[in-house]
mmCIF file of C-alpha atoms in Angstrom:
data_model
loop_
_atom_site.group_PDB
_atom_site.id
_atom_site.type_symbol
_atom_site.label_atom_id
_atom_site.label_comp_id
_atom_site.label_asym_id
_atom_site.label_seq_id
_atom_site.Cartn_x
_atom_site.Cartn_y
_atom_site.Cartn_z
ATOM 1 C CA MET R 1 -0.001 -0.018 0.002
ATOM 2 C CA ARG R 2 2.875 2.330 -0.814
ATOM 3 C CA LYS R 3 0.856 4.976 -2.610
ATOM 4 C CA LEU R 4 -2.059 4.732 -0.229
ATOM 5 C CA SER R 5 -0.037 5.251 2.902
ATOM 6 C CA ALA R 6 1.843 8.156 1.420
ATOM 7 C CA VAL R 7 -1.076 10.495 0.771
ATOM 8 C CA LEU R 8 -4.727 10.098 2.084
ATOM 9 C CA TRP R 9 -5.006 8.876 5.441
ATOM 10 C CA VAL R 10 -7.758 10.249 7.754
ATOM 11 C CA PRO R 11 -7.690 9.536 11.535
ATOM 12 C CA VAL R 12 -11.093 8.662 12.866
ATOM 13 C CA LEU R 13 -12.082 8.373 16.526
ATOM 14 C CA LEU R 14 -15.319 6.433 16.556
ATOM 15 C CA VAL R 15 -16.943 7.241 19.842
ATOM 16 C CA GLY R 16 -19.714 9.365 21.234
ATOM 17 C CA CYS R 17 -17.334 10.873 23.810
ATOM 18 C CA GLY R 18 -13.953 10.202 25.386
ATOM 19 C CA GLY R 19 -10.944 8.604 23.683
ATOM 20 C CA GLY R 20 -7.476 7.166 24.065
ATOM 21 C CA GLU R 21 -4.672 5.724 21.991
ATOM 22 C CA ALA R 22 -4.553 2.300 23.588
ATOM 23 C CA PRO R 23 -7.252 0.337 25.370
ATOM 24 C CA GLU R 24 -4.795 -0.515 28.159
ATOM 25 C CA ASP R 25 -4.836 3.157 29.170
ATOM 26 C CA ALA R 26 -8.606 3.362 29.318
ATOM 27 C CA GLY R 27 -8.923 1.828 32.777
ATOM 28 C CA ALA R 28 -7.339 4.831 34.411
ATOM 29 C CA ALA R 29 -10.013 7.054 32.914
ATOM 30 C CA GLY R 30 -12.930 5.229 34.496
ATOM 31 C CA THR R 31 -14.980 7.702 36.461
ATOM 32 C CA ALA R 32 -16.483 4.906 38.513
ATOM 33 C CA ALA R 33 -13.026 4.146 39.883
ATOM 34 C CA SER R 34 -12.333 7.609 41.237
ATOM 35 C CA ALA R 35 -15.866 7.964 42.527
ATOM 36 C CA SER R 36 -15.805 4.617 44.262
ATOM 37 C CA GLN R 37 -12.480 5.365 45.967
ATOM 38 C CA ALA R 38 -13.834 8.704 47.164
ATOM 39 C CA ALA R 39 -16.827 6.892 48.608
ATOM 40 C CA VAL R 40 -14.845 4.348 50.621
ATOM 41 C CA ARG R 41 -11.779 6.314 51.788
ATOM 42 C CA THR R 42 -12.931 7.721 55.106
ATOM 43 C CA PRO R 43 -10.955 9.049 58.059
ATOM 44 C CA GLU R 44 -11.546 5.720 59.809
ATOM 45 C CA ALA R 45 -8.337 3.964 58.765
ATOM 46 C CA PRO R 46 -9.245 0.349 59.693
ATOM 47 C CA ALA R 47 -12.617 0.566 58.038
ATOM 48 C CA ALA R 48 -11.132 2.292 55.001
ATOM 49 C CA ALA R 49 -8.592 -0.461 54.490
ATOM 50 C CA ALA R 50 -11.293 -3.096 54.792
ATOM 51 C CA ASP R 51 -13.647 -1.327 52.412
ATOM 52 C CA ALA R 52 -11.050 -0.521 49.687
ATOM 53 C CA VAL R 53 -12.454 -1.132 46.231
ATOM 54 C CA PRO R 54 -10.295 -1.952 43.191
ATOM 55 C CA GLU R 55 -10.433 0.509 40.352
ATOM 56 C CA PHE R 56 -13.100 -0.817 37.994
ATOM 57 C CA PRO R 57 -11.794 -0.530 34.388
ATOM 58 C CA ALA R 58 -13.709 1.409 31.776
ATOM 59 C CA ILE R 59 -14.469 -0.408 28.556
ATOM 60 C CA PRO R 60 -12.121 1.069 25.908
ATOM 61 C CA THR R 61 -13.293 3.184 23.038
ATOM 62 C CA ILE R 62 -13.434 1.479 19.667
ATOM 63 C CA VAL R 63 -10.876 3.368 17.541
ATOM 64 C CA VAL R 64 -10.644 2.723 13.844
ATOM 65 C CA PRO R 65 -7.087 3.308 12.643
ATOM 66 C CA ASP R 66 -6.294 5.756 9.890
ATOM 67 C CA ILE R 67 -8.242 4.617 6.850
ATOM 68 C CA VAL R 68 -7.456 5.376 3.263
ATOM 69 C CA GLY R 69 -9.885 7.284 1.116
ATOM 70 C CA VAL R 70 -10.218 7.945 -2.567
ATOM 71 C CA THR R 71 -7.575 10.689 -2.707
ATOM 72 C CA PRO R 72 -4.641 8.416 -3.778
ATOM 73 C CA ALA R 73 -6.682 6.937 -6.601
ATOM 74 C CA GLN R 74 -7.864 10.384 -7.609
ATOM 75 C CA ARG R 75 -4.275 11.606 -7.787
ATOM 76 C CA ALA R 76 -3.174 8.554 -9.723
ATOM 77 C CA LEU R 77 -5.914 9.256 -12.248
ATOM 78 C CA GLU R 78 -4.985 12.917 -12.581
ATOM 79 C CA ALA R 79 -1.289 12.063 -12.917
ATOM 80 C CA SER R 80 -2.029 9.571 -15.687
ATOM 81 C CA LEU R 81 -3.981 12.201 -17.616
ATOM 82 C CA GLN R 82 -1.242 14.840 -17.575
ATOM 83 C CA GLU R 83 0.730 15.526 -20.709
ATOM 84 C CA VAL R 84 4.448 14.911 -20.364
ATOM 85 C CA LEU R 85 6.241 18.270 -20.555
ATOM 86 C CA ASP R 86 9.043 18.452 -23.067
ATOM 87 C CA PRO R 87 12.243 18.617 -20.959
ATOM 88 C CA VAL R 88 14.324 19.928 -23.877
ATOM 89 C CA GLU R 89 12.234 22.677 -25.419
ATOM 90 C CA GLY R 90 10.503 23.750 -22.252
ATOM 91 C CA ILE R 91 7.268 24.444 -24.148
ATOM 92 C CA SER R 92 4.181 22.284 -24.369
ATOM 93 C CA VAL R 93 0.678 22.748 -25.689
ATOM 94 C CA ALA R 94 -1.957 20.337 -24.358
ATOM 95 C CA PRO R 95 -5.038 20.472 -26.583
ATOM 96 C CA ALA R 96 -7.855 17.956 -26.606
ATOM 97 C CA ARG R 97 -6.998 15.283 -29.212
ATOM 98 C CA CYS R 98 -10.026 13.202 -30.085
ATOM 99 C CA GLY R 99 -10.525 10.014 -32.032
ATOM 100 C CA THR R 100 -13.717 8.532 -33.396
ATOM 101 C CA GLY R 101 -16.736 8.757 -31.131
ATOM 102 C CA GLY R 102 -15.310 11.631 -29.077
ATOM 103 C CA THR R 103 -12.569 9.522 -27.473
ATOM 104 C CA LEU R 104 -9.677 11.522 -26.028
ATOM 105 C CA VAL R 105 -6.372 9.921 -26.905
ATOM 106 C CA ASN R 106 -2.937 10.467 -25.395
ATOM 107 C CA ASP R 107 0.359 8.653 -25.341
ATOM 108 C CA ALA R 108 -0.131 6.899 -22.027
ATOM 109 C CA GLY R 109 -3.515 5.326 -22.627
ATOM 110 C CA ILE R 110 -7.069 5.937 -23.782
ATOM 111 C CA THR R 111 -9.632 8.078 -22.027
ATOM 112 C CA SER R 112 -13.297 8.095 -23.007
ATOM 113 C CA VAL R 113 -15.642 10.801 -21.755
ATOM 114 C CA ASP R 114 -19.257 10.617 -22.829
ATOM 115 C CA ALA R 115 -21.770 13.451 -23.063
ATOM 116 C CA ASN R 116 -22.940 12.871 -19.488
ATOM 117 C CA GLY R 117 -19.467 13.275 -18.013
ATOM 118 C CA ASN R 118 -18.879 9.574 -17.332
ATOM 119 C CA LEU R 119 -15.207 8.728 -17.718
ATOM 120 C CA LEU R 120 -13.372 5.504 -18.547
ATOM 121 C CA ARG R 121 -9.578 5.625 -18.241
ATOM 122 C CA ASN R 122 -7.262 2.718 -19.077
ATOM 123 C CA GLY R 123 -3.593 3.500 -18.963
ATOM 124 C CA GLU R 124 -0.321 2.903 -17.203
ATOM 125 C CA GLY R 125 -1.694 4.456 -14.007
ATOM 126 C CA GLY R 126 -4.484 1.877 -13.737
ATOM 127 C CA LEU R 127 -8.058 1.292 -14.783
ATOM 128 C CA PHE R 128 -10.589 3.958 -13.714
ATOM 129 C CA ASN R 129 -14.321 3.886 -14.316
ATOM 130 C CA LEU R 130 -15.983 7.036 -12.980
ATOM 131 C CA LYS R 131 -19.481 8.435 -13.167
ATOM 132 C CA ALA R 132 -20.395 12.111 -13.162
ATOM 133 C CA ASP R 133 -21.900 11.819 -9.641
ATOM 134 C CA GLY R 134 -18.474 10.934 -8.177
ATOM 135 C CA SER R 135 -19.071 7.203 -7.843
ATOM 136 C CA GLY R 136 -16.854 4.713 -9.566
ATOM 137 C CA THR R 137 -14.031 2.210 -9.289
ATOM 138 C CA ALA R 138 -10.278 2.462 -9.417
ATOM 139 C CA ASN R 139 -7.900 -0.478 -9.863
ATOM 140 C CA PHE R 140 -4.400 0.898 -9.504
ATOM 141 C CA ASP R 141 -1.084 0.201 -7.828
ATOM 142 C CA GLY R 142 -2.448 1.053 -4.382
ATOM 143 C CA GLY R 143 -5.329 -1.417 -4.509
ATOM 144 C CA LEU R 144 -8.942 -1.635 -5.568
ATOM 145 C CA ILE R 145 -11.404 1.094 -4.539
ATOM 146 C CA SER R 146 -15.128 1.218 -5.183
ATOM 147 C CA VAL R 147 -17.170 4.262 -4.147
ATOM 148 C CA ASN R 148 -20.922 4.821 -4.468
ATOM 149 C CA ALA R 149 -22.645 8.169 -4.813
ATOM 150 C CA ASP R 150 -23.943 7.963 -1.220
ATOM 151 C CA GLY R 151 -20.410 7.645 0.224
ATOM 152 C CA SER R 152 -20.531 3.912 0.769
ATOM 153 C CA GLY R 153 -18.001 1.618 -0.802
ATOM 154 C CA THR R 154 -15.116 -0.759 -0.341
ATOM 155 C CA ILE R 155 -11.354 -0.407 -0.192
ATOM 156 C CA ASN R 156 -9.079 -3.386 -0.753
ATOM 157 C CA ALA R 157 -5.685 -1.919 0.015
ATOM 158 C CA SER R 158 -3.320 -4.669 -1.009
ATOM 159 C CA GLY R 159 0.035 -3.181 -0.186
ATOM 160 C CA GLN R 160 3.523 -4.592 0.290
ATOM 161 C CA ASP R 161 4.405 -3.090 3.639
ATOM 162 C CA GLY R 162 2.350 -5.307 5.940
ATOM 163 C CA ASP R 163 -0.477 -2.766 6.117
ATOM 164 C CA ASP R 164 -3.018 -4.502 3.919
ATOM 165 C CA ALA R 165 -6.624 -3.739 4.858
ATOM 166 C CA LEU R 166 -10.116 -4.523 3.675
ATOM 167 C CA ILE R 167 -12.643 -1.802 4.509
ATOM 168 C CA ASP R 168 -16.398 -1.847 3.836
ATOM 169 C CA VAL R 169 -18.286 1.381 4.570
ATOM 170 C CA GLN R 170 -22.088 1.606 4.500
ATOM 171 C CA SER R 171 -24.069 4.758 3.813
ATOM 172 C CA ASN R 172 -25.408 4.849 7.413
ATOM 173 C CA GLY R 173 -21.910 4.875 8.911
ATOM 174 C CA GLY R 174 -21.805 1.155 9.582
ATOM 175 C CA GLY R 175 -19.143 -1.058 8.190
ATOM 176 C CA THR R 176 -16.170 -3.277 8.849
ATOM 177 C CA TYR R 177 -12.395 -2.916 8.975
ATOM 178 C CA ASN R 178 -10.098 -5.936 8.687
ATOM 179 C CA GLY R 179 -6.462 -4.971 8.847
ATOM 180 C CA PRO R 180 -3.347 -4.709 11.022
ATOM 181 C CA ALA R 181 -5.366 -3.220 13.932
ATOM 182 C CA GLY R 182 -7.656 -6.261 14.014
ATOM 183 C CA LEU R 183 -11.293 -6.754 13.055
ATOM 184 C CA ILE R 184 -13.646 -3.837 13.719
ATOM 185 C CA SER R 185 -17.367 -3.874 13.032
ATOM 186 C CA LEU R 186 -19.777 -0.946 13.530
ATOM 187 C CA ASP R 187 -23.536 -0.908 12.935
ATOM 188 C CA GLY R 188 -23.771 2.877 12.479
ATOM 189 C CA LYS R 189 -26.220 3.088 15.404
ATOM 190 C CA GLY R 190 -23.793 3.065 18.323
ATOM 191 C CA ALA R 191 -22.978 -0.611 18.621
ATOM 192 C CA GLY R 192 -19.735 -2.237 17.539
ATOM 193 C CA THR R 193 -16.999 -4.765 18.241
ATOM 194 C CA TRP R 194 -13.207 -4.705 18.090
ATOM 195 C CA ASN R 195 -11.176 -7.896 18.155
ATOM 196 C CA SER R 196 -7.396 -7.498 18.181
ATOM 197 C CA ASP R 197 -4.386 -9.409 19.385
ATOM 198 C CA LYS R 198 -3.254 -6.467 21.507
ATOM 199 C CA SER R 199 -6.504 -5.390 23.084
ATOM 200 C CA GLY R 200 -8.632 -8.492 23.203
ATOM 201 C CA LEU R 201 -12.344 -8.431 22.393
ATOM 202 C CA ILE R 202 -14.402 -5.270 22.988
ATOM 203 C CA ASP R 203 -18.174 -5.448 22.532
ATOM 204 C CA ASN R 204 -20.095 -2.190 22.714
ATOM 205 C CA ARG R 205 -23.811 -2.942 22.526
ATOM 206 C CA GLY R 206 -24.780 0.672 21.867
ATOM 207 C CA ASP R 207 -27.291 0.900 24.743
ATOM 208 C CA GLY R 208 -24.830 1.876 27.468
ATOM 209 C CA SER R 209 -23.649 -1.652 28.102
ATOM 210 C CA GLY R 210 -20.690 -3.653 26.904
ATOM 211 C CA THR R 211 -17.928 -6.113 27.655
ATOM 212 C CA TRP R 212 -14.144 -6.197 27.397
ATOM 213 C CA ASN R 213 -12.224 -9.473 27.531
ATOM 214 C CA GLY R 214 -8.628 -8.322 27.420
ATOM 215 C CA PRO R 215 -5.356 -7.890 29.333
ATOM 216 C CA ARG R 216 -7.144 -6.771 32.529
ATOM 217 C CA GLY R 217 -9.546 -9.657 32.607
ATOM 218 C CA LEU R 218 -13.243 -9.859 31.761
ATOM 219 C CA VAL R 219 -15.146 -6.598 32.329
ATOM 220 C CA THR R 220 -18.931 -6.390 31.982
ATOM 221 C CA ILE R 221 -20.892 -3.119 32.315
ATOM 222 C CA ASN R 222 -24.685 -3.084 32.151
ATOM 223 C CA ALA R 223 -26.896 -0.177 31.135
ATOM 224 C CA ASP R 224 -28.383 0.038 34.662
ATOM 225 C CA GLY R 225 -24.993 0.794 36.249
ATOM 226 C CA SER R 226 -24.289 -2.728 37.432
ATOM 227 C CA GLY R 227 -21.399 -4.839 36.266
ATOM 228 C CA THR R 228 -18.739 -7.411 37.058
ATOM 229 C CA TRP R 229 -14.954 -7.579 36.746
ATOM 230 C CA ASN R 230 -12.801 -10.634 37.169
ATOM 231 C CA SER R 231 -9.880 -8.741 38.707
ATOM 232 C CA PRO R 232 -6.570 -9.792 40.260
ATOM 233 C CA ASP R 233 -8.252 -9.327 43.644
ATOM 234 C CA GLY R 234 -11.015 -11.709 42.670
ATOM 235 C CA LEU R 235 -14.499 -11.059 41.343
ATOM 236 C CA VAL R 236 -15.738 -7.498 41.685
ATOM 237 C CA GLN R 237 -19.498 -7.169 41.469
ATOM 238 C CA ASN R 238 -21.293 -3.830 41.266
ATOM 239 C CA ARG R 239 -25.030 -4.117 41.828
ATOM 240 C CA GLY R 240 -25.715 -0.659 40.389
ATOM 241 C CA ASP R 241 -27.490 0.507 43.576
ATOM 242 C CA GLY R 242 -24.479 1.887 45.470
ATOM 243 C CA THR R 243 -23.388 -1.467 46.818
ATOM 244 C CA GLY R 244 -21.275 -4.368 45.651
ATOM 245 C CA THR R 245 -18.886 -7.131 46.623
ATOM 246 C CA VAL R 246 -15.168 -7.799 46.183
ATOM 247 C CA GLY R 247 -13.247 -11.081 46.284
ATOM 248 C CA THR R 248 -13.989 -14.580 47.480
ATOM 249 C CA PRO R 249 -15.654 -14.927 49.840
ATOM 250 C CA PRO R 250 -17.510 -11.799 48.746
ATOM 251 C CA ARG R 251 -16.855 -8.722 50.886
ATOM 252 C CA GLU R 252 -19.602 -6.116 50.963
ATOM 253 C CA VAL R 253 -18.451 -2.597 50.023
ATOM 254 C CA ARG R 254 -19.972 0.656 48.940
ATOM 255 C CA MET R 255 -19.495 1.590 45.264
ATOM 256 C CA PRO R 256 -21.415 3.976 43.022
ATOM 257 C CA PRO R 257 -23.155 2.735 39.895
ATOM 258 C CA LEU R 258 -20.965 2.363 36.874
ATOM 259 C CA PRO R 259 -21.241 4.985 34.116
ATOM 260 C CA LYS R 260 -22.749 3.825 30.864
ATOM 261 C CA VAL R 261 -20.523 2.829 27.976
ATOM 262 C CA PRO R 262 -20.680 5.654 25.400
ATOM 263 C CA PRO R 263 -21.932 4.597 21.985
ATOM 264 C CA ALA R 264 -19.464 3.714 19.285
ATOM 265 C CA GLY R 265 -19.207 6.114 16.390
ATOM 266 C CA ARG R 266 -19.499 5.603 12.654
ATOM 267 C CA PHE R 267 -17.284 5.192 9.652
ATOM 268 C CA PRO R 268 -17.022 8.466 7.747
ATOM 269 C CA PRO R 269 -18.392 8.373 4.198
ATOM 270 C CA LEU R 270 -15.773 7.796 1.566
ATOM 271 C CA GLN R 271 -14.675 10.804 -0.446
ATOM 272 C CA LYS R 272 -16.044 10.621 -3.981
ATOM 273 C CA PHE R 273 -14.113 10.873 -7.187
ATOM 274 C CA ALA R 274 -14.027 14.108 -9.143
ATOM 275 C CA PRO R 275 -14.237 13.157 -12.805
ATOM 276 C CA PRO R 276 -12.068 15.488 -14.883
ATOM 277 C CA GLY R 277 -14.841 15.725 -17.450
ATOM 278 C CA ALA R 278 -14.517 17.059 -20.987
ATOM 279 C CA PRO R 279 -11.606 19.379 -21.882
ATOM 280 C CA CYS R 280 -12.331 23.030 -21.270
ATOM 281 C CA GLY R 281 -9.657 24.543 -23.483
ATOM 282 C CA TYR R 282 -5.914 24.668 -24.005
ATOM 283 C CA LEU R 283 -2.969 25.087 -21.680
ATOM 284 C CA ILE R 284 0.243 26.434 -23.140
ATOM 285 C CA THR R 285 3.244 25.979 -20.861
ATOM 286 C CA LEU R 286 6.500 27.932 -21.204
ATOM 287 C CA ASN R 287 9.353 26.934 -18.916
ATOM 288 C CA ASP R 288 10.982 29.906 -17.270
ATOM 289 C CA ARG R 289 14.432 29.154 -18.726
ATOM 290 C CA ILE R 290 13.289 30.094 -22.237
ATOM 291 C CA LEU R 291 11.961 33.476 -21.039
ATOM 292 C CA PHE R 292 13.860 34.690 -17.992
ATOM 293 C CA ASP R 293 17.211 34.560 -16.298
ATOM 294 C CA PHE R 294 17.217 32.930 -12.879
ATOM 295 C CA ASP R 295 15.198 34.877 -10.305
ATOM 296 C CA LYS R 296 14.427 37.659 -12.852
ATOM 297 C CA SER R 297 11.218 38.890 -14.391
ATOM 298 C CA ASP R 298 12.673 40.796 -17.369
ATOM 299 C CA ILE R 299 12.157 38.795 -20.558
ATOM 300 C CA ARG R 300 15.437 37.996 -22.267
ATOM 301 C CA PRO R 301 15.951 39.348 -25.805
ATOM 302 C CA ASP R 302 16.518 35.836 -27.208
ATOM 303 C CA ALA R 303 12.920 34.928 -26.209
ATOM 304 C CA ALA R 304 11.544 37.204 -28.919
ATOM 305 C CA ARG R 305 11.234 34.401 -31.489
ATOM 306 C CA VAL R 306 9.206 32.269 -29.113
ATOM 307 C CA LEU R 307 6.912 35.165 -28.232
ATOM 308 C CA ASP R 308 6.480 36.131 -31.900
ATOM 309 C CA THR R 309 5.392 32.602 -32.779
ATOM 310 C CA LEU R 310 3.126 32.368 -29.732
ATOM 311 C CA ALA R 311 1.426 35.704 -30.445
ATOM 312 C CA ALA R 312 0.737 34.638 -34.026
ATOM 313 C CA ALA R 313 -0.759 31.357 -32.832
ATOM 314 C CA LEU R 314 -2.989 33.068 -30.276
ATOM 315 C CA GLY R 315 -4.352 35.261 -33.025
ATOM 316 C CA THR R 316 -5.905 32.173 -34.667
ATOM 317 C CA VAL R 317 -8.100 31.192 -31.708
ATOM 318 C CA THR R 318 -11.074 32.863 -30.096
ATOM 319 C CA PRO R 319 -11.276 31.641 -26.520
ATOM 320 C CA LYS R 320 -13.988 32.651 -24.104
ATOM 321 C CA GLU R 321 -11.298 33.917 -21.797
ATOM 322 C CA MET R 322 -7.524 33.890 -21.517
ATOM 323 C CA GLU R 323 -5.242 34.093 -18.476
ATOM 324 C CA VAL R 324 -1.456 34.298 -18.252
ATOM 325 C CA ARG R 325 -0.411 32.445 -15.077
ATOM 326 C CA GLY R 326 2.977 32.733 -13.384
ATOM 327 C CA HIS R 327 4.419 29.943 -11.193
ATOM 328 C CA THR R 328 7.595 29.414 -9.164
ATOM 329 C CA ASP R 329 9.243 26.568 -7.294
ATOM 330 C CA ALA R 330 9.253 26.383 -3.506
ATOM 331 C CA LYS R 331 12.678 27.851 -2.826
ATOM 332 C CA GLY R 332 12.641 31.158 -1.006
ATOM 333 C CA GLU R 333 9.900 32.954 0.937
ATOM 334 C CA ASP R 334 6.255 32.497 -0.071
ATOM 335 C CA ALA R 335 5.709 36.246 -0.398
ATOM 336 C CA TYR R 336 8.776 36.694 -2.592
ATOM 337 C CA ASN R 337 7.756 33.819 -4.848
ATOM 338 C CA GLN R 338 4.236 35.185 -5.157
ATOM 339 C CA ALA R 339 5.511 38.613 -6.196
ATOM 340 C CA LEU R 340 7.973 37.071 -8.666
ATOM 341 C CA SER R 341 5.252 34.965 -10.288
ATOM 342 C CA GLU R 342 3.025 38.046 -10.621
ATOM 343 C CA ARG R 343 5.799 40.086 -12.239
ATOM 344 C CA ARG R 344 6.588 37.299 -14.706
ATOM 345 C CA ALA R 345 2.933 36.810 -15.694
ATOM 346 C CA THR R 346 2.538 40.557 -16.202
ATOM 347 C CA ALA R 347 5.729 40.713 -18.307
ATOM 348 C CA VAL R 348 4.590 37.913 -20.608
ATOM 349 C CA LEU R 349 1.145 39.495 -21.025
ATOM 350 C CA ALA R 350 2.724 42.830 -21.873
ATOM 351 C CA ALA R 351 4.984 41.198 -24.452
ATOM 352 C CA LEU R 352 2.041 39.451 -26.107
ATOM 353 C CA ARG R 353 -0.042 42.654 -26.162
ATOM 354 C CA ALA R 354 2.867 44.477 -27.764
ATOM 355 C CA ARG R 355 2.627 41.906 -30.555
ATOM 356 C CA GLY R 356 -1.124 42.447 -30.994
ATOM 357 C CA ALA R 357 -2.268 39.372 -29.093
ATOM 358 C CA ALA R 358 -4.030 38.685 -25.795
ATOM 359 C CA GLN R 359 -5.639 42.123 -25.630
ATOM 360 C CA ALA R 360 -8.476 40.885 -23.411
ATOM 361 C CA ALA R 361 -6.392 38.525 -21.339
ATOM 362 C CA GLY R 362 -5.542 38.877 -17.662
ATOM 363 C CA ALA R 363 -2.423 38.040 -15.679
ATOM 364 C CA LYS R 364 -2.180 36.309 -12.321
ATOM 365 C CA GLY R 365 0.620 34.951 -10.194
ATOM 366 C CA TYR R 366 0.267 31.731 -8.202
ATOM 367 C CA GLY R 367 3.666 31.638 -6.552
ATOM 368 C CA GLU R 368 4.640 28.168 -5.439
ATOM 369 C CA THR R 369 1.062 26.979 -4.765
ATOM 370 C CA GLN R 370 0.482 24.932 -7.924
ATOM 371 C CA PRO R 371 3.491 22.699 -8.578
ATOM 372 C CA VAL R 372 3.357 20.165 -11.369
ATOM 373 C CA ALA R 373 6.288 18.185 -9.951
ATOM 374 C CA PRO R 374 7.730 17.583 -6.453
ATOM 375 C CA ASN R 375 10.271 20.173 -5.324
ATOM 376 C CA THR R 376 11.838 17.551 -3.054
ATOM 377 C CA VAL R 377 11.903 13.745 -3.091
ATOM 378 C CA ASN R 378 12.314 11.867 0.177
ATOM 379 C CA GLY R 379 13.549 15.066 1.806
ATOM 380 C CA GLN R 380 16.173 15.715 -0.884
ATOM 381 C CA ASP R 381 16.181 18.606 -3.338
ATOM 382 C CA ASN R 382 14.731 17.776 -6.722
ATOM 383 C CA PRO R 383 16.213 20.242 -9.254
ATOM 384 C CA GLY R 384 14.386 18.661 -12.180
ATOM 385 C CA GLY R 385 11.060 19.016 -10.441
ATOM 386 C CA ARG R 386 11.749 22.583 -9.441
ATOM 387 C CA GLN R 387 12.616 23.375 -13.065
ATOM 388 C CA LEU R 388 9.212 22.134 -14.220
ATOM 389 C CA ASN R 389 7.479 24.220 -11.560
ATOM 390 C CA ARG R 390 9.162 27.453 -12.693
ATOM 391 C CA ARG R 391 6.889 28.235 -15.585
ATOM 392 C CA VAL R 392 4.405 30.579 -17.198
ATOM 393 C CA GLU R 393 1.125 29.135 -18.464
ATOM 394 C CA ILE R 394 -1.413 30.585 -20.856
ATOM 395 C CA PHE R 395 -4.825 29.163 -20.220
ATOM 396 C CA LEU R 396 -7.375 29.522 -23.000
ATOM 397 C CA ARG R 397 -10.909 28.602 -21.985
ATOM 398 C CA THR R 398 -12.931 27.477 -25.018
#
């Protein structure tokens, strides 16, 4: 699950209230324990020693580990649809190229988009079948994902790092998780179970009662405040009426009723796909090295031929709108990069207007916010990626 674990994990605490990272820690949080100790520790030392009550553990919260959503598959789809920028010329034009029946064709695979916005993509990045409502399936390197329009779906994350997981999410928040954390089942109404090697078996019935058979023994809490615990001191029984017994033979003690077990939570709905849909125009990309010196916004004289050709080409199209967009890499301060990108976009627009083109266009700088390649890889500088990010784009909406 290399790609899955790298991008879209969402931590989810499935509980009505309370929480904790490990069930072993939950016993210390039991309010019944502190209340019962307060009830039996009196100034009368002999009686207090005799009436001491063990801390009754709270039943742990059912916590679903970080689960993967649709985001990795979405990004894999988008990456597979991108045109490969020419690393030599530094210029690319990405128009819609269609075959028979309206099929969009590119070098890395075939993409079909029908009139309703449904998309079928089969390429090196995987097989994607998406509907306009965001539902669909993705079979890619990170696993198999199926998402319905109501947020339900399944994730079969078959990775290679020991973190495989099978997740089934229902539209009402119920579902199951079967992975490294164990087997978790939720009904979406407050009940659920968690069975793991580390924590044992937790059963939350959703009505204020539940059981925990784990490292601290068998704990049972009933909705009426009564319960039992097979503790190291023997059997602890809470009658729920302010009294109870400890040990064998049973020793009568005072103890307050046990608090109810809070209901388990729900699985969050799965994020839906965002079908790219039909092309909306053209994107002309000019790498900064063919226009500017490093860290400068004055267009070099030797870029005149490129701008002459570009201006002539723009004169042959009639887009609904046009925007010149400046971009930088991530080196330097955000504010500086933003200002540099704005100056470069403005300079290119002025050069095009001087050649009789782009009279109605606008210019906008995006700084380092919209990279097309990583600026770093595994914490190391990525000069090739930064070079791709330093660019000026001309977006023509058609």
